[in-house]
Amino acid sequence: MGVVMEESYEIRPARLDELPLIQEIEQAASTLFLDTDYSFLIDFETMSIDVLRERQSEGLVWVACGRGREPVGFAVAKVIDGAAHLDELDVHPSHGRRGLGRMLTLAVCEWARAAGYKAVTLSTFRDIPWNRPFYERLGFRQLAEEELGPGLRQVRAREAAIGLPLESRVCMRRDL
């Protein structure tokens, strides 16, 4: 059963047949960066179907959708350093600013709490309003470099390897 929000949307676990739609949402959401210093993100590859399939089989992919309609947003989690980790969160721009990102993030936090994790972590852009400031409003705090475990250090190394400017990135944590 999904978490109902507003009258026209719900958050629920993703179905296998929805994974290609998740890639489309991720690509569409990248267009939000067009007018930022990070416009190069529009050319990045989306999460692979194989990764999405694996996470979906583990119950770690949630979608925001209208009742009886296809997804318009999603969240993907995994476990890093003994904590839940919000790996990807995107909402199609045509459905933005309706609370879907907040509800997806909170769904991941609720899953993590129910699964016995003590925190949720993530990595995001420091200076984009719908990134760090958004997560701070949801109770996440920035982690200092010395607070990063080996898994989050690997996340940062992967980000650097694909060309993300680490000086613009921040790891965050929400204790549950």
PDB file of C-alpha atoms in Angstrom:
ATOM      1  CA  MET A   1       0.000   0.000   0.000  1.00  0.00           C
ATOM      2  CA  GLY A   2       1.327   3.448  -0.883  1.00  0.00           C
ATOM      3  CA  VAL A   3       1.499   6.584   1.214  1.00  0.00           C
ATOM      4  CA  VAL A   4      -1.278   8.879   0.000  1.00  0.00           C
ATOM      5  CA  MET A   5      -0.457  12.544  -0.441  1.00  0.00           C
ATOM      6  CA  GLU A   6      -2.622  15.310  -1.752  1.00  0.00           C
ATOM      7  CA  GLU A   7      -5.631  14.030  -3.599  1.00  0.00           C
ATOM      8  CA  SER A   8      -4.017  13.356  -6.931  1.00  0.00           C
ATOM      9  CA  TYR A   9      -0.662  11.717  -6.063  1.00  0.00           C
ATOM     10  CA  GLU A  10       0.611   8.761  -4.088  1.00  0.00           C
ATOM     11  CA  ILE A  11       4.031   7.391  -3.196  1.00  0.00           C
ATOM     12  CA  ARG A  12       4.397   3.639  -3.644  1.00  0.00           C
ATOM     13  CA  PRO A  13       7.007   0.986  -4.489  1.00  0.00           C
ATOM     14  CA  ALA A  14       7.982   0.960  -8.163  1.00  0.00           C
ATOM     15  CA  ARG A  15       6.908  -1.888 -10.430  1.00  0.00           C
ATOM     16  CA  LEU A  16       9.352  -3.574 -12.775  1.00  0.00           C
ATOM     17  CA  ASP A  17       7.536  -2.312 -15.873  1.00  0.00           C
ATOM     18  CA  GLU A  18       7.970   1.300 -14.670  1.00  0.00           C
ATOM     19  CA  LEU A  19      11.779   1.299 -14.694  1.00  0.00           C
ATOM     20  CA  PRO A  20      12.101   2.737 -18.243  1.00  0.00           C
ATOM     21  CA  LEU A  21       9.806   5.592 -17.164  1.00  0.00           C
ATOM     22  CA  ILE A  22      12.156   6.280 -14.253  1.00  0.00           C
ATOM     23  CA  GLN A  23      14.990   6.796 -16.729  1.00  0.00           C
ATOM     24  CA  GLU A  24      12.802   9.222 -18.700  1.00  0.00           C
ATOM     25  CA  ILE A  25      11.979  11.175 -15.521  1.00  0.00           C
ATOM     26  CA  GLU A  26      15.671  11.366 -14.609  1.00  0.00           C
ATOM     27  CA  GLN A  27      16.531  12.696 -18.061  1.00  0.00           C
ATOM     28  CA  ALA A  28      13.703  15.249 -17.971  1.00  0.00           C
ATOM     29  CA  ALA A  29      14.715  16.399 -14.473  1.00  0.00           C
ATOM     30  CA  SER A  30      18.263  17.070 -15.675  1.00  0.00           C
ATOM     31  CA  THR A  31      16.887  19.945 -17.762  1.00  0.00           C
ATOM     32  CA  LEU A  32      16.408  21.878 -14.510  1.00  0.00           C
ATOM     33  CA  PHE A  33      20.185  22.395 -14.546  1.00  0.00           C
ATOM     34  CA  LEU A  34      20.197  24.135 -17.952  1.00  0.00           C
ATOM     35  CA  ASP A  35      20.376  27.631 -16.467  1.00  0.00           C
ATOM     36  CA  THR A  36      22.992  26.717 -13.842  1.00  0.00           C
ATOM     37  CA  ASP A  37      26.737  26.147 -13.847  1.00  0.00           C
ATOM     38  CA  TYR A  38      25.897  22.447 -14.096  1.00  0.00           C
ATOM     39  CA  SER A  39      24.162  22.421 -17.477  1.00  0.00           C
ATOM     40  CA  PHE A  40      26.556  19.625 -18.517  1.00  0.00           C
ATOM     41  CA  LEU A  41      24.442  17.255 -16.405  1.00  0.00           C
ATOM     42  CA  ILE A  42      21.873  17.021 -19.176  1.00  0.00           C
ATOM     43  CA  ASP A  43      24.388  14.871 -21.078  1.00  0.00           C
ATOM     44  CA  PHE A  44      24.962  12.423 -18.205  1.00  0.00           C
ATOM     45  CA  GLU A  45      23.646   8.882 -18.494  1.00  0.00           C
ATOM     46  CA  THR A  46      20.663   7.931 -16.393  1.00  0.00           C
ATOM     47  CA  MET A  47      20.764   5.058 -13.909  1.00  0.00           C
ATOM     48  CA  SER A  48      21.024   1.823 -15.839  1.00  0.00           C
ATOM     49  CA  ILE A  49      18.079  -0.523 -16.133  1.00  0.00           C
ATOM     50  CA  ASP A  50      20.230  -3.224 -14.515  1.00  0.00           C
ATOM     51  CA  VAL A  51      20.860  -1.087 -11.413  1.00  0.00           C
ATOM     52  CA  LEU A  52      17.214  -0.035 -11.267  1.00  0.00           C
ATOM     53  CA  ARG A  53      16.081  -3.653 -11.642  1.00  0.00           C
ATOM     54  CA  GLU A  54      18.385  -4.766  -8.813  1.00  0.00           C
ATOM     55  CA  ARG A  55      17.239  -1.982  -6.484  1.00  0.00           C
ATOM     56  CA  GLN A  56      13.590  -2.516  -7.392  1.00  0.00           C
ATOM     57  CA  SER A  57      13.907  -6.239  -6.578  1.00  0.00           C
ATOM     58  CA  GLU A  58      15.263  -5.204  -3.145  1.00  0.00           C
ATOM     59  CA  GLY A  59      12.320  -2.839  -2.562  1.00  0.00           C
ATOM     60  CA  LEU A  60      14.529   0.261  -2.808  1.00  0.00           C
ATOM     61  CA  VAL A  61      12.732   2.199  -5.560  1.00  0.00           C
ATOM     62  CA  TRP A  62       9.670   4.340  -4.921  1.00  0.00           C
ATOM     63  CA  VAL A  63       7.555   6.309  -7.377  1.00  0.00           C
ATOM     64  CA  ALA A  64       5.248   9.280  -7.132  1.00  0.00           C
ATOM     65  CA  CYS A  65       2.270   8.880  -9.402  1.00  0.00           C
ATOM     66  CA  GLY A  66      -1.285   9.894  -9.892  1.00  0.00           C
ATOM     67  CA  ARG A  67      -3.739   7.169  -9.050  1.00  0.00           C
ATOM     68  CA  GLY A  68      -3.927   4.822 -11.977  1.00  0.00           C
ATOM     69  CA  ARG A  69      -1.344   6.834 -13.879  1.00  0.00           C
ATOM     70  CA  GLU A  70       2.329   6.436 -14.624  1.00  0.00           C
ATOM     71  CA  PRO A  71       5.113   7.716 -12.372  1.00  0.00           C
ATOM     72  CA  VAL A  72       6.151  11.372 -12.452  1.00  0.00           C
ATOM     73  CA  GLY A  73       8.862  11.158  -9.795  1.00  0.00           C
ATOM     74  CA  PHE A  74      11.029   8.571  -8.081  1.00  0.00           C
ATOM     75  CA  ALA A  75      13.546   7.856  -5.326  1.00  0.00           C
ATOM     76  CA  VAL A  76      16.216   5.146  -5.305  1.00  0.00           C
ATOM     77  CA  ALA A  77      18.018   4.055  -2.145  1.00  0.00           C
ATOM     78  CA  LYS A  78      20.831   1.735  -1.145  1.00  0.00           C
ATOM     79  CA  VAL A  79      22.871   1.088   1.995  1.00  0.00           C
ATOM     80  CA  ILE A  80      26.226   2.806   2.563  1.00  0.00           C
ATOM     81  CA  ASP A  81      28.342   2.717   5.718  1.00  0.00           C
ATOM     82  CA  GLY A  82      25.536   1.023   7.648  1.00  0.00           C
ATOM     83  CA  ALA A  83      23.038   3.788   6.859  1.00  0.00           C
ATOM     84  CA  ALA A  84      20.303   4.140   4.292  1.00  0.00           C
ATOM     85  CA  HIS A  85      21.474   6.289   1.382  1.00  0.00           C
ATOM     86  CA  LEU A  86      19.215   8.290  -0.925  1.00  0.00           C
ATOM     87  CA  ASP A  87      21.015   7.565  -4.178  1.00  0.00           C
ATOM     88  CA  GLU A  88      18.750   9.404  -6.631  1.00  0.00           C
ATOM     89  CA  LEU A  89      15.654  11.579  -6.395  1.00  0.00           C
ATOM     90  CA  ASP A  90      13.957  13.178  -9.365  1.00  0.00           C
ATOM     91  CA  VAL A  91      10.577  14.664 -10.209  1.00  0.00           C
ATOM     92  CA  HIS A  92       9.523  15.420 -13.760  1.00  0.00           C
ATOM     93  CA  PRO A  93       9.654  19.226 -14.148  1.00  0.00           C
ATOM     94  CA  SER A  94       5.999  19.336 -15.251  1.00  0.00           C
ATOM     95  CA  HIS A  95       5.070  18.004 -11.794  1.00  0.00           C
ATOM     96  CA  GLY A  96       7.553  20.025  -9.753  1.00  0.00           C
ATOM     97  CA  ARG A  97       6.792  22.219  -6.763  1.00  0.00           C
ATOM     98  CA  ARG A  98       3.933  20.013  -5.574  1.00  0.00           C
ATOM     99  CA  GLY A  99       5.701  18.375  -2.638  1.00  0.00           C
ATOM    100  CA  LEU A 100       6.568  15.163  -4.476  1.00  0.00           C
ATOM    101  CA  GLY A 101      10.315  15.395  -3.781  1.00  0.00           C
ATOM    102  CA  ARG A 102       9.594  15.931  -0.103  1.00  0.00           C
ATOM    103  CA  MET A 103       7.200  12.999   0.035  1.00  0.00           C
ATOM    104  CA  LEU A 104       9.622  10.704  -1.801  1.00  0.00           C
ATOM    105  CA  THR A 105      12.434  11.678   0.568  1.00  0.00           C
ATOM    106  CA  LEU A 106      10.219  11.079   3.583  1.00  0.00           C
ATOM    107  CA  ALA A 107       9.187   7.682   2.169  1.00  0.00           C
ATOM    108  CA  VAL A 108      12.859   6.693   2.053  1.00  0.00           C
ATOM    109  CA  CYS A 109      13.305   7.951   5.626  1.00  0.00           C
ATOM    110  CA  GLU A 110      10.285   5.933   6.785  1.00  0.00           C
ATOM    111  CA  TRP A 111      11.577   2.792   5.054  1.00  0.00           C
ATOM    112  CA  ALA A 112      15.003   3.329   6.659  1.00  0.00           C
ATOM    113  CA  ARG A 113      13.502   3.791  10.128  1.00  0.00           C
ATOM    114  CA  ALA A 114      11.324   0.680   9.753  1.00  0.00           C
ATOM    115  CA  ALA A 115      14.354  -1.302   8.528  1.00  0.00           C
ATOM    116  CA  GLY A 116      16.302  -0.291  11.641  1.00  0.00           C
ATOM    117  CA  TYR A 117      18.742   2.174  10.102  1.00  0.00           C
ATOM    118  CA  LYS A 118      19.740   5.073  12.326  1.00  0.00           C
ATOM    119  CA  ALA A 119      20.254   7.608   9.512  1.00  0.00           C
ATOM    120  CA  VAL A 120      19.779   8.471   5.862  1.00  0.00           C
ATOM    121  CA  THR A 121      22.667   9.977   3.907  1.00  0.00           C
ATOM    122  CA  LEU A 122      22.949  11.549   0.462  1.00  0.00           C
ATOM    123  CA  SER A 123      25.265  13.534  -1.769  1.00  0.00           C
ATOM    124  CA  THR A 124      24.032  16.647  -3.542  1.00  0.00           C
ATOM    125  CA  PHE A 125      24.966  20.045  -4.904  1.00  0.00           C
ATOM    126  CA  ARG A 126      25.837  22.602  -2.256  1.00  0.00           C
ATOM    127  CA  ASP A 127      24.505  25.742  -3.967  1.00  0.00           C
ATOM    128  CA  ILE A 128      21.418  24.648  -5.945  1.00  0.00           C
ATOM    129  CA  PRO A 129      18.189  25.682  -4.141  1.00  0.00           C
ATOM    130  CA  TRP A 130      16.426  22.372  -4.829  1.00  0.00           C
ATOM    131  CA  ASN A 131      19.451  20.441  -3.525  1.00  0.00           C
ATOM    132  CA  ARG A 132      21.242  21.246  -0.197  1.00  0.00           C
ATOM    133  CA  PRO A 133      18.717  23.866   1.029  1.00  0.00           C
ATOM    134  CA  PHE A 134      15.828  21.543   0.183  1.00  0.00           C
ATOM    135  CA  TYR A 135      17.343  18.684   2.181  1.00  0.00           C
ATOM    136  CA  GLU A 136      18.201  20.979   5.098  1.00  0.00           C
ATOM    137  CA  ARG A 137      14.511  21.859   5.347  1.00  0.00           C
ATOM    138  CA  LEU A 138      13.844  18.116   5.686  1.00  0.00           C
ATOM    139  CA  GLY A 139      16.249  17.738   8.606  1.00  0.00           C
ATOM    140  CA  PHE A 140      19.476  16.777   6.829  1.00  0.00           C
ATOM    141  CA  ARG A 141      22.760  18.359   7.913  1.00  0.00           C
ATOM    142  CA  GLN A 142      26.023  18.735   6.058  1.00  0.00           C
ATOM    143  CA  LEU A 143      28.759  16.286   6.969  1.00  0.00           C
ATOM    144  CA  ALA A 144      32.323  17.419   7.492  1.00  0.00           C
ATOM    145  CA  GLU A 145      34.965  15.539   5.527  1.00  0.00           C
ATOM    146  CA  GLU A 146      36.149  13.719   8.660  1.00  0.00           C
ATOM    147  CA  GLU A 147      32.598  12.402   9.242  1.00  0.00           C
ATOM    148  CA  LEU A 148      32.529  10.526   5.930  1.00  0.00           C
ATOM    149  CA  GLY A 149      32.827   6.764   6.129  1.00  0.00           C
ATOM    150  CA  PRO A 150      34.521   4.682   3.439  1.00  0.00           C
ATOM    151  CA  GLY A 151      31.284   4.263   1.468  1.00  0.00           C
ATOM    152  CA  LEU A 152      30.604   8.003   1.253  1.00  0.00           C
ATOM    153  CA  ARG A 153      34.244   8.559   0.302  1.00  0.00           C
ATOM    154  CA  GLN A 154      33.698   6.099  -2.557  1.00  0.00           C
ATOM    155  CA  VAL A 155      30.589   8.041  -3.599  1.00  0.00           C
ATOM    156  CA  ARG A 156      32.692  11.202  -3.782  1.00  0.00           C
ATOM    157  CA  ALA A 157      35.424   9.399  -5.735  1.00  0.00           C
ATOM    158  CA  ARG A 158      32.828   8.165  -8.272  1.00  0.00           C
ATOM    159  CA  GLU A 159      31.398  11.674  -8.552  1.00  0.00           C
ATOM    160  CA  ALA A 160      34.862  13.061  -9.258  1.00  0.00           C
ATOM    161  CA  ALA A 161      35.522  10.293 -11.804  1.00  0.00           C
ATOM    162  CA  ILE A 162      32.419  11.221 -13.813  1.00  0.00           C
ATOM    163  CA  GLY A 163      33.286  14.901 -13.775  1.00  0.00           C
ATOM    164  CA  LEU A 164      31.237  16.364 -10.952  1.00  0.00           C
ATOM    165  CA  PRO A 165      33.051  19.274  -9.256  1.00  0.00           C
ATOM    166  CA  LEU A 166      33.606  18.055  -5.693  1.00  0.00           C
ATOM    167  CA  GLU A 167      33.949  21.595  -4.350  1.00  0.00           C
ATOM    168  CA  SER A 168      30.289  22.051  -5.332  1.00  0.00           C
ATOM    169  CA  ARG A 169      29.123  18.805  -3.736  1.00  0.00           C
ATOM    170  CA  VAL A 170      28.193  18.032  -0.146  1.00  0.00           C
ATOM    171  CA  CYS A 171      27.335  14.854   1.738  1.00  0.00           C
ATOM    172  CA  MET A 172      24.426  15.142   4.144  1.00  0.00           C
ATOM    173  CA  ARG A 173      22.848  13.047   6.894  1.00  0.00           C
ATOM    174  CA  ARG A 174      19.488  12.913   8.630  1.00  0.00           C
ATOM    175  CA  ASP A 175      19.442  11.042  11.914  1.00  0.00           C
ATOM    176  CA  LEU A 176      16.277   9.015  12.402  1.00  0.00           C
TER     177      LEU A 176
END
